[in-house]
PDB file of C-alpha atoms in Angstrom:
ATOM      1  CA  SER A   1     -16.959  -8.500  -7.431  1.00 31.00           C
ATOM      2  CA  GLN A   2     -13.730  -7.856  -5.758  1.00 35.00           C
ATOM      3  CA  GLN A   3     -11.798 -11.117  -4.705  1.00 47.00           C
ATOM      4  CA  GLY A   4     -10.772  -9.532  -1.578  1.00 64.00           C
ATOM      5  CA  GLU A   5     -13.350  -7.798   0.652  1.00 77.00           C
ATOM      6  CA  GLU A   6     -13.196  -6.187   4.103  1.00 82.00           C
ATOM      7  CA  ASP A   7     -15.711  -5.331   6.471  1.00 85.00           C
ATOM      8  CA  PRO A   8     -16.726  -3.065   7.994  1.00 90.00           C
ATOM      9  CA  GLN A   9     -16.127  -0.332   5.265  1.00 91.00           C
ATOM     10  CA  ALA A  10     -15.800   2.202   8.090  1.00 94.00           C
ATOM     11  CA  LEU A  11     -15.342   2.109  11.792  1.00 95.00           C
ATOM     12  CA  SER A  12     -15.319   4.888  14.376  1.00 96.00           C
ATOM     13  CA  ILE A  13     -14.058   4.090  17.983  1.00 96.00           C
ATOM     14  CA  GLN A  14     -12.749   5.972  21.055  1.00 97.00           C
ATOM     15  CA  GLU A  15      -9.059   6.078  21.882  1.00 97.00           C
ATOM     16  CA  GLY A  16      -8.367   2.978  24.280  1.00 97.00           C
ATOM     17  CA  GLU A  17     -10.815   0.737  22.402  1.00 98.00           C
ATOM     18  CA  ASN A  18     -10.134  -2.169  20.473  1.00 98.00           C
ATOM     19  CA  ALA A  19     -10.684  -2.339  16.697  1.00 97.00           C
ATOM     20  CA  THR A  20     -11.594  -5.346  14.711  1.00 96.00           C
ATOM     21  CA  MET A  21     -11.682  -5.580  10.914  1.00 95.00           C
ATOM     22  CA  ASN A  22     -12.367  -8.659   8.754  1.00 95.00           C
ATOM     23  CA  CYS A  23     -11.217  -9.699   5.383  1.00 94.00           C
ATOM     24  CA  SER A  24     -12.405 -12.474   2.865  1.00 95.00           C
ATOM     25  CA  TYR A  25     -10.760 -13.808  -0.098  1.00 94.00           C
ATOM     26  CA  LYS A  26     -11.798 -16.425  -2.698  1.00 93.00           C
ATOM     27  CA  THR A  27      -8.632 -18.434  -3.883  1.00 91.00           C
ATOM     28  CA  SER A  28      -6.184 -20.726  -2.231  1.00 94.00           C
ATOM     29  CA  ILE A  29      -3.358 -18.638  -0.774  1.00 95.00           C
ATOM     30  CA  ASN A  30       0.073 -18.889   0.321  1.00 95.00           C
ATOM     31  CA  ASN A  31      -0.091 -16.066   2.786  1.00 96.00           C
ATOM     32  CA  LEU A  32      -2.284 -13.076   3.573  1.00 97.00           C
ATOM     33  CA  GLN A  33      -0.811  -9.634   4.373  1.00 97.00           C
ATOM     34  CA  TRP A  34      -2.195  -6.473   6.198  1.00 97.00           C
ATOM     35  CA  TYR A  35      -1.336  -2.973   5.361  1.00 96.00           C
ATOM     36  CA  ARG A  36      -2.093   0.583   6.773  1.00 97.00           C
ATOM     37  CA  GLN A  37      -2.389   3.726   4.427  1.00 95.00           C
ATOM     38  CA  ASN A  38      -2.690   7.092   5.822  1.00 93.00           C
ATOM     39  CA  SER A  39      -4.705   9.611   3.825  1.00 86.00           C
ATOM     40  CA  GLY A  40      -2.838  10.457   0.665  1.00 80.00           C
ATOM     41  CA  ARG A  41       0.173   8.417   1.451  1.00 88.00           C
ATOM     42  CA  GLY A  42       1.768   5.032   0.624  1.00 90.00           C
ATOM     43  CA  LEU A  43       1.038   1.608   2.034  1.00 94.00           C
ATOM     44  CA  VAL A  44       2.886   0.392   5.046  1.00 95.00           C
ATOM     45  CA  HIS A  45       3.219  -3.322   5.739  1.00 96.00           C
ATOM     46  CA  LEU A  46       1.827  -4.424   9.069  1.00 97.00           C
ATOM     47  CA  ILE A  47       1.980  -8.160   9.223  1.00 97.00           C
ATOM     48  CA  LEU A  48       2.091 -11.348   7.223  1.00 97.00           C
ATOM     49  CA  ILE A  49       0.297 -14.636   8.156  1.00 97.00           C
ATOM     50  CA  ARG A  50       1.134 -17.832   6.185  1.00 97.00           C
ATOM     51  CA  SER A  51      -1.567 -20.318   5.101  1.00 97.00           C
ATOM     52  CA  ASN A  52      -0.435 -22.796   7.672  1.00 97.00           C
ATOM     53  CA  GLU A  53      -0.771 -20.277  10.601  1.00 97.00           C
ATOM     54  CA  ARG A  54      -3.851 -19.559  12.583  1.00 98.00           C
ATOM     55  CA  GLU A  55      -2.852 -16.603  14.686  1.00 98.00           C
ATOM     56  CA  LYS A  56       0.128 -14.122  14.635  1.00 98.00           C
ATOM     57  CA  HIS A  57       0.904 -11.218  16.934  1.00 97.00           C
ATOM     58  CA  SER A  58       2.926  -8.032  16.361  1.00 96.00           C
ATOM     59  CA  GLY A  59       2.885  -5.403  19.204  1.00 97.00           C
ATOM     60  CA  ARG A  60      -0.702  -4.311  19.438  1.00 97.00           C
ATOM     61  CA  LEU A  61      -1.706  -6.243  16.278  1.00 98.00           C
ATOM     62  CA  ARG A  62      -3.156  -9.606  16.380  1.00 98.00           C
ATOM     63  CA  VAL A  63      -4.152 -11.295  12.942  1.00 98.00           C
ATOM     64  CA  THR A  64      -6.083 -14.612  12.621  1.00 97.00           C
ATOM     65  CA  LEU A  65      -6.591 -16.789   9.635  1.00 97.00           C
ATOM     66  CA  ASP A  66      -9.292 -19.255   8.903  1.00 97.00           C
ATOM     67  CA  THR A  67      -8.454 -21.011   5.579  1.00 96.00           C
ATOM     68  CA  SER A  68     -11.535 -23.123   5.759  1.00 96.00           C
ATOM     69  CA  LYS A  69     -13.647 -19.980   5.705  1.00 95.00           C
ATOM     70  CA  LYS A  70     -11.386 -18.057   3.544  1.00 96.00           C
ATOM     71  CA  SER A  71     -11.300 -15.254   6.124  1.00 96.00           C
ATOM     72  CA  SER A  72      -8.903 -13.222   8.241  1.00 96.00           C
ATOM     73  CA  SER A  73      -9.329 -10.589  10.944  1.00 96.00           C
ATOM     74  CA  LEU A  74      -7.081  -7.924  12.209  1.00 97.00           C
ATOM     75  CA  LEU A  75      -7.331  -6.655  15.775  1.00 98.00           C
ATOM     76  CA  ILE A  76      -5.810  -3.530  16.979  1.00 98.00           C
ATOM     77  CA  THR A  77      -5.753  -3.385  20.774  1.00 98.00           C
ATOM     78  CA  ALA A  78      -5.777  -0.118  22.897  1.00 98.00           C
ATOM     79  CA  SER A  79      -6.316   2.167  19.953  1.00 98.00           C
ATOM     80  CA  ARG A  80      -4.664   5.602  19.567  1.00 97.00           C
ATOM     81  CA  ALA A  81      -5.583   8.609  17.531  1.00 96.00           C
ATOM     82  CA  ALA A  82      -2.440   7.826  15.389  1.00 96.00           C
ATOM     83  CA  ASP A  83      -4.073   4.557  14.298  1.00 97.00           C
ATOM     84  CA  THR A  84      -6.556   6.449  12.235  1.00 97.00           C
ATOM     85  CA  ALA A  85      -5.984   5.269   8.664  1.00 97.00           C
ATOM     86  CA  SER A  86      -7.236   2.821   6.020  1.00 95.00           C
ATOM     87  CA  TYR A  87      -6.400  -0.778   6.433  1.00 96.00           C
ATOM     88  CA  PHE A  88      -6.152  -3.295   3.645  1.00 95.00           C
ATOM     89  CA  CYS A  89      -5.754  -7.033   3.367  1.00 95.00           C
ATOM     90  CA  ALA A  90      -4.141  -8.715   0.434  1.00 95.00           C
ATOM     91  CA  SER A  91      -4.115 -12.278  -0.380  1.00 95.00           C
ATOM     92  CA  HIS A  92      -1.116 -13.798  -2.091  1.00 95.00           C
ATOM     93  CA  THR A  93      -1.172 -17.000  -4.139  1.00 94.00           C
ATOM     94  CA  ASN A  94       1.683 -19.548  -4.680  1.00 92.00           C
ATOM     95  CA  ALA A  95       2.165 -18.122  -8.174  1.00 90.00           C
ATOM     96  CA  GLY A  96       2.850 -14.701  -6.546  1.00 91.00           C
ATOM     97  CA  LYS A  97      -0.388 -12.937  -7.605  1.00 92.00           C
ATOM     98  CA  SER A  98      -1.944 -10.725  -5.196  1.00 93.00           C
ATOM     99  CA  THR A  99      -5.534  -9.492  -4.695  1.00 93.00           C
ATOM    100  CA  PHE A 100      -6.580  -6.514  -2.326  1.00 93.00           C
ATOM    101  CA  GLY A 101      -9.788  -5.633  -0.767  1.00 89.00           C
ATOM    102  CA  ASP A 102     -11.349  -2.181  -0.744  1.00 88.00           C
ATOM    103  CA  GLY A 103     -10.135  -1.533   2.852  1.00 92.00           C
ATOM    104  CA  THR A 104     -11.633  -0.467   6.184  1.00 94.00           C
ATOM    105  CA  THR A 105     -11.464   3.103   7.244  1.00 94.00           C
ATOM    106  CA  LEU A 106     -10.653   3.349  10.885  1.00 97.00           C
ATOM    107  CA  THR A 107     -11.303   6.610  12.790  1.00 97.00           C
ATOM    108  CA  VAL A 108      -9.871   6.816  16.374  1.00 97.00           C
ATOM    109  CA  LYS A 109     -11.312   9.692  18.380  1.00 96.00           C
ATOM    110  CA  PRO A 110      -9.256  11.247  21.074  1.00 92.00           C
TER     111      PRO A 110
ATOM    112  CA  ASP B   1      11.373   0.522   2.512  1.00 58.00           C
ATOM    113  CA  ALA B   2      13.292  -2.256   0.602  1.00 70.00           C
ATOM    114  CA  GLY B   3      14.848   0.699  -1.452  1.00 91.00           C
ATOM    115  CA  ILE B   4      12.004   1.188  -3.903  1.00 96.00           C
ATOM    116  CA  THR B   5      11.649   4.327  -5.922  1.00 97.00           C
ATOM    117  CA  GLN B   6       9.275   5.495  -8.576  1.00 98.00           C
ATOM    118  CA  SER B   7       9.630   8.041 -11.239  1.00 97.00           C
ATOM    119  CA  PRO B   8       8.101  10.361 -12.064  1.00 98.00           C
ATOM    120  CA  ARG B   9       6.296  11.011  -8.905  1.00 97.00           C
ATOM    121  CA  HIS B  10       3.755  13.314 -10.588  1.00 97.00           C
ATOM    122  CA  LYS B  11       2.827  13.510 -14.232  1.00 98.00           C
ATOM    123  CA  VAL B  12       0.051  15.187 -16.296  1.00 98.00           C
ATOM    124  CA  THR B  13      -0.395  14.029 -19.885  1.00 97.00           C
ATOM    125  CA  GLU B  14      -3.020  14.396 -22.670  1.00 97.00           C
ATOM    126  CA  THR B  15      -5.215  11.735 -23.928  1.00 98.00           C
ATOM    127  CA  GLY B  16      -3.610   9.648 -26.629  1.00 97.00           C
ATOM    128  CA  THR B  17      -0.031  10.138 -25.526  1.00 97.00           C
ATOM    129  CA  PRO B  18       2.120   7.194 -24.352  1.00 96.00           C
ATOM    130  CA  VAL B  19       3.318   7.205 -20.869  1.00 98.00           C
ATOM    131  CA  THR B  20       6.129   5.300 -19.173  1.00 98.00           C
ATOM    132  CA  LEU B  21       6.515   4.863 -15.412  1.00 98.00           C
ATOM    133  CA  ARG B  22       9.456   3.340 -13.816  1.00 98.00           C
ATOM    134  CA  CYS B  23      10.103   1.507 -10.871  1.00 98.00           C
ATOM    135  CA  HIS B  24      13.389   0.743  -9.404  1.00 98.00           C
ATOM    136  CA  GLN B  25      14.546  -1.446  -6.475  1.00 97.00           C
ATOM    137  CA  THR B  26      17.909  -1.764  -4.893  1.00 96.00           C
ATOM    138  CA  GLU B  27      17.668  -5.304  -3.260  1.00 94.00           C
ATOM    139  CA  ASN B  28      17.232  -7.480  -6.357  1.00 93.00           C
ATOM    140  CA  HIS B  29      14.127  -9.224  -5.270  1.00 95.00           C
ATOM    141  CA  ARG B  30      12.567 -11.413  -7.786  1.00 96.00           C
ATOM    142  CA  TYR B  31       8.798 -10.405  -7.747  1.00 96.00           C
ATOM    143  CA  MET B  32       7.747  -6.810  -8.799  1.00 97.00           C
ATOM    144  CA  TYR B  33       4.220  -5.484  -9.094  1.00 98.00           C
ATOM    145  CA  TRP B  34       2.269  -2.600 -10.577  1.00 98.00           C
ATOM    146  CA  TYR B  35      -0.917  -1.529  -8.882  1.00 98.00           C
ATOM    147  CA  ARG B  36      -3.268   1.430  -9.392  1.00 97.00           C
ATOM    148  CA  GLN B  37      -5.432   2.946  -6.649  1.00 96.00           C
ATOM    149  CA  ASP B  38      -8.460   4.918  -7.324  1.00 93.00           C
ATOM    150  CA  PRO B  39     -10.425   7.174  -4.788  1.00 85.00           C
ATOM    151  CA  GLY B  40     -12.007   5.177  -2.136  1.00 76.00           C
ATOM    152  CA  HIS B  41     -10.855   1.864  -3.430  1.00 77.00           C
ATOM    153  CA  GLY B  42      -7.989  -0.649  -2.597  1.00 83.00           C
ATOM    154  CA  LEU B  43      -5.175  -1.302  -4.931  1.00 93.00           C
ATOM    155  CA  ARG B  44      -5.910  -3.288  -8.154  1.00 95.00           C
ATOM    156  CA  LEU B  45      -3.130  -5.379  -9.830  1.00 96.00           C
ATOM    157  CA  ILE B  46      -2.194  -4.439 -13.256  1.00 97.00           C
ATOM    158  CA  HIS B  47       0.856  -6.711 -14.067  1.00 97.00           C
ATOM    159  CA  TYR B  48       3.406  -8.487 -12.131  1.00 97.00           C
ATOM    160  CA  SER B  49       6.881  -9.912 -12.842  1.00 97.00           C
ATOM    161  CA  TYR B  50       8.472 -12.961 -11.309  1.00 95.00           C
ATOM    162  CA  GLY B  51      11.955 -12.415 -12.992  1.00 95.00           C
ATOM    163  CA  VAL B  52      13.759 -10.821 -15.825  1.00 95.00           C
ATOM    164  CA  LYS B  53      11.435 -11.026 -19.000  1.00 93.00           C
ATOM    165  CA  ASP B  54       8.930 -13.064 -16.922  1.00 96.00           C
ATOM    166  CA  THR B  55       5.619 -11.223 -16.450  1.00 97.00           C
ATOM    167  CA  ASP B  56       1.914 -11.801 -16.048  1.00 96.00           C
ATOM    168  CA  LYS B  57      -1.405 -10.075 -16.189  1.00 96.00           C
ATOM    169  CA  GLY B  58      -3.227  -8.833 -13.217  1.00 95.00           C
ATOM    170  CA  GLU B  59      -6.983  -7.944 -13.053  1.00 92.00           C
ATOM    171  CA  VAL B  60      -6.867  -4.550 -14.908  1.00 95.00           C
ATOM    172  CA  SER B  61      -4.303  -5.167 -17.548  1.00 97.00           C
ATOM    173  CA  ASP B  62      -5.981  -3.772 -20.549  1.00 96.00           C
ATOM    174  CA  GLY B  63      -4.259  -0.708 -22.001  1.00 96.00           C
ATOM    175  CA  TYR B  64      -1.092  -1.421 -19.997  1.00 98.00           C
ATOM    176  CA  SER B  65       2.131  -3.199 -20.909  1.00 98.00           C
ATOM    177  CA  VAL B  66       5.259  -3.851 -18.871  1.00 98.00           C
ATOM    178  CA  SER B  67       8.785  -4.687 -19.413  1.00 98.00           C
ATOM    179  CA  ARG B  68      11.532  -6.001 -17.142  1.00 98.00           C
ATOM    180  CA  SER B  69      14.896  -6.236 -18.871  1.00 96.00           C
ATOM    181  CA  LYS B  70      16.999  -6.008 -15.512  1.00 96.00           C
ATOM    182  CA  THR B  71      16.100  -7.373 -12.157  1.00 96.00           C
ATOM    183  CA  GLU B  72      16.105  -3.832 -10.621  1.00 97.00           C
ATOM    184  CA  ASP B  73      13.741  -2.150 -13.065  1.00 98.00           C
ATOM    185  CA  PHE B  74      10.081  -2.748 -13.780  1.00 98.00           C
ATOM    186  CA  LEU B  75       8.513  -0.302 -16.383  1.00 98.00           C
ATOM    187  CA  LEU B  76       4.794   0.284 -16.877  1.00 98.00           C
ATOM    188  CA  THR B  77       3.746   1.715 -20.277  1.00 98.00           C
ATOM    189  CA  LEU B  78       0.309   3.291 -21.228  1.00 97.00           C
ATOM    190  CA  GLU B  79       0.478   2.854 -24.881  1.00 94.00           C
ATOM    191  CA  SER B  80      -2.143   5.610 -25.461  1.00 97.00           C
ATOM    192  CA  ALA B  81      -3.322   7.158 -22.173  1.00 97.00           C
ATOM    193  CA  THR B  82      -6.854   7.603 -21.501  1.00 97.00           C
ATOM    194  CA  SER B  83      -8.799   9.629 -18.891  1.00 97.00           C
ATOM    195  CA  SER B  84      -9.809   6.490 -17.185  1.00 96.00           C
ATOM    196  CA  GLN B  85      -6.235   5.807 -16.463  1.00 97.00           C
ATOM    197  CA  THR B  86      -5.940   8.795 -14.273  1.00 97.00           C
ATOM    198  CA  SER B  87      -4.958   7.275 -10.878  1.00 97.00           C
ATOM    199  CA  VAL B  88      -2.163   6.710  -8.520  1.00 97.00           C
ATOM    200  CA  TYR B  89       0.140   4.082  -9.490  1.00 98.00           C
ATOM    201  CA  PHE B  90       2.102   2.075  -7.037  1.00 98.00           C
ATOM    202  CA  CYS B  91       4.992  -0.345  -7.542  1.00 98.00           C
ATOM    203  CA  ALA B  92       5.848  -3.098  -5.077  1.00 97.00           C
ATOM    204  CA  ILE B  93       8.171  -5.957  -4.371  1.00 97.00           C
ATOM    205  CA  VAL B  94       7.953  -9.060  -2.572  1.00 95.00           C
ATOM    206  CA  ARG B  95      10.998  -9.921  -0.549  1.00 94.00           C
ATOM    207  CA  ASP B  96      12.508 -13.396  -1.531  1.00 91.00           C
ATOM    208  CA  THR B  97      13.429 -13.971   2.093  1.00 90.00           C
ATOM    209  CA  ASP B  98       9.989 -13.668   3.854  1.00 91.00           C
ATOM    210  CA  TYR B  99       7.488 -12.881   1.204  1.00 93.00           C
ATOM    211  CA  GLU B 100       6.571  -9.613   2.668  1.00 95.00           C
ATOM    212  CA  GLN B 101       5.341  -7.097   0.203  1.00 96.00           C
ATOM    213  CA  TYR B 102       6.644  -3.549   0.220  1.00 96.00           C
ATOM    214  CA  PHE B 103       5.511  -0.492  -1.754  1.00 96.00           C
ATOM    215  CA  GLY B 104       7.183   2.402  -3.445  1.00 96.00           C
ATOM    216  CA  PRO B 105       5.877   6.105  -2.759  1.00 96.00           C
ATOM    217  CA  GLY B 106       3.497   6.022  -5.799  1.00 97.00           C
ATOM    218  CA  THR B 107       3.146   8.127  -8.939  1.00 97.00           C
ATOM    219  CA  ARG B 108       0.068  10.490  -9.383  1.00 97.00           C
ATOM    220  CA  LEU B 109      -0.863  10.445 -13.091  1.00 98.00           C
ATOM    221  CA  THR B 110      -3.393  12.736 -14.426  1.00 98.00           C
ATOM    222  CA  VAL B 111      -4.514  12.292 -18.032  1.00 98.00           C
ATOM    223  CA  THR B 112      -6.410  15.356 -19.486  1.00 96.00           C
TER     224      THR B 112
END
């Protein structure tokens, strides 16, 4: 099975609502990063959280990390139609190796 | 971002032919990566490099080799392309300063 896993696989919400997606990983990490990918496009880096951090904010994004549960969550507040995309997490080890999950597809309806 | 380019951007090749994809960065970061992405999936790590001539395998390395003779270039070679290697290939770097990972625009490879 994939080392990194996101849930839900798909999420559909109305504009203005909050979107929460979760990520699990299996090995010890140096950091965990979240990315956005619009359909047919490249990946855009959103936020990095280090293994010794528990929460981080960037604009409308809030990321949490629970190393005891090997899990992370990404919260997007006040969603906009432009937030419609696939969101991926990737865990990064101290050796530099990274593992991606299969992503959450977010649809924000106007 | 981070001055990453990939070439070619699109390629169609026949089964059994060798193919080399190039990733070039302008900022001399130590770590470089090759991933593949198949429809409906996340990225899977093929190989990565932590310096000139220093490389390691990822989770899907069979059928692929890499070389890094200069800091700025990381080459991915399919020795004998197969239809199962039809995919979109992304190169990435991890910034030495803050460990954030940034991606190139991708190469769409079709093996017929």
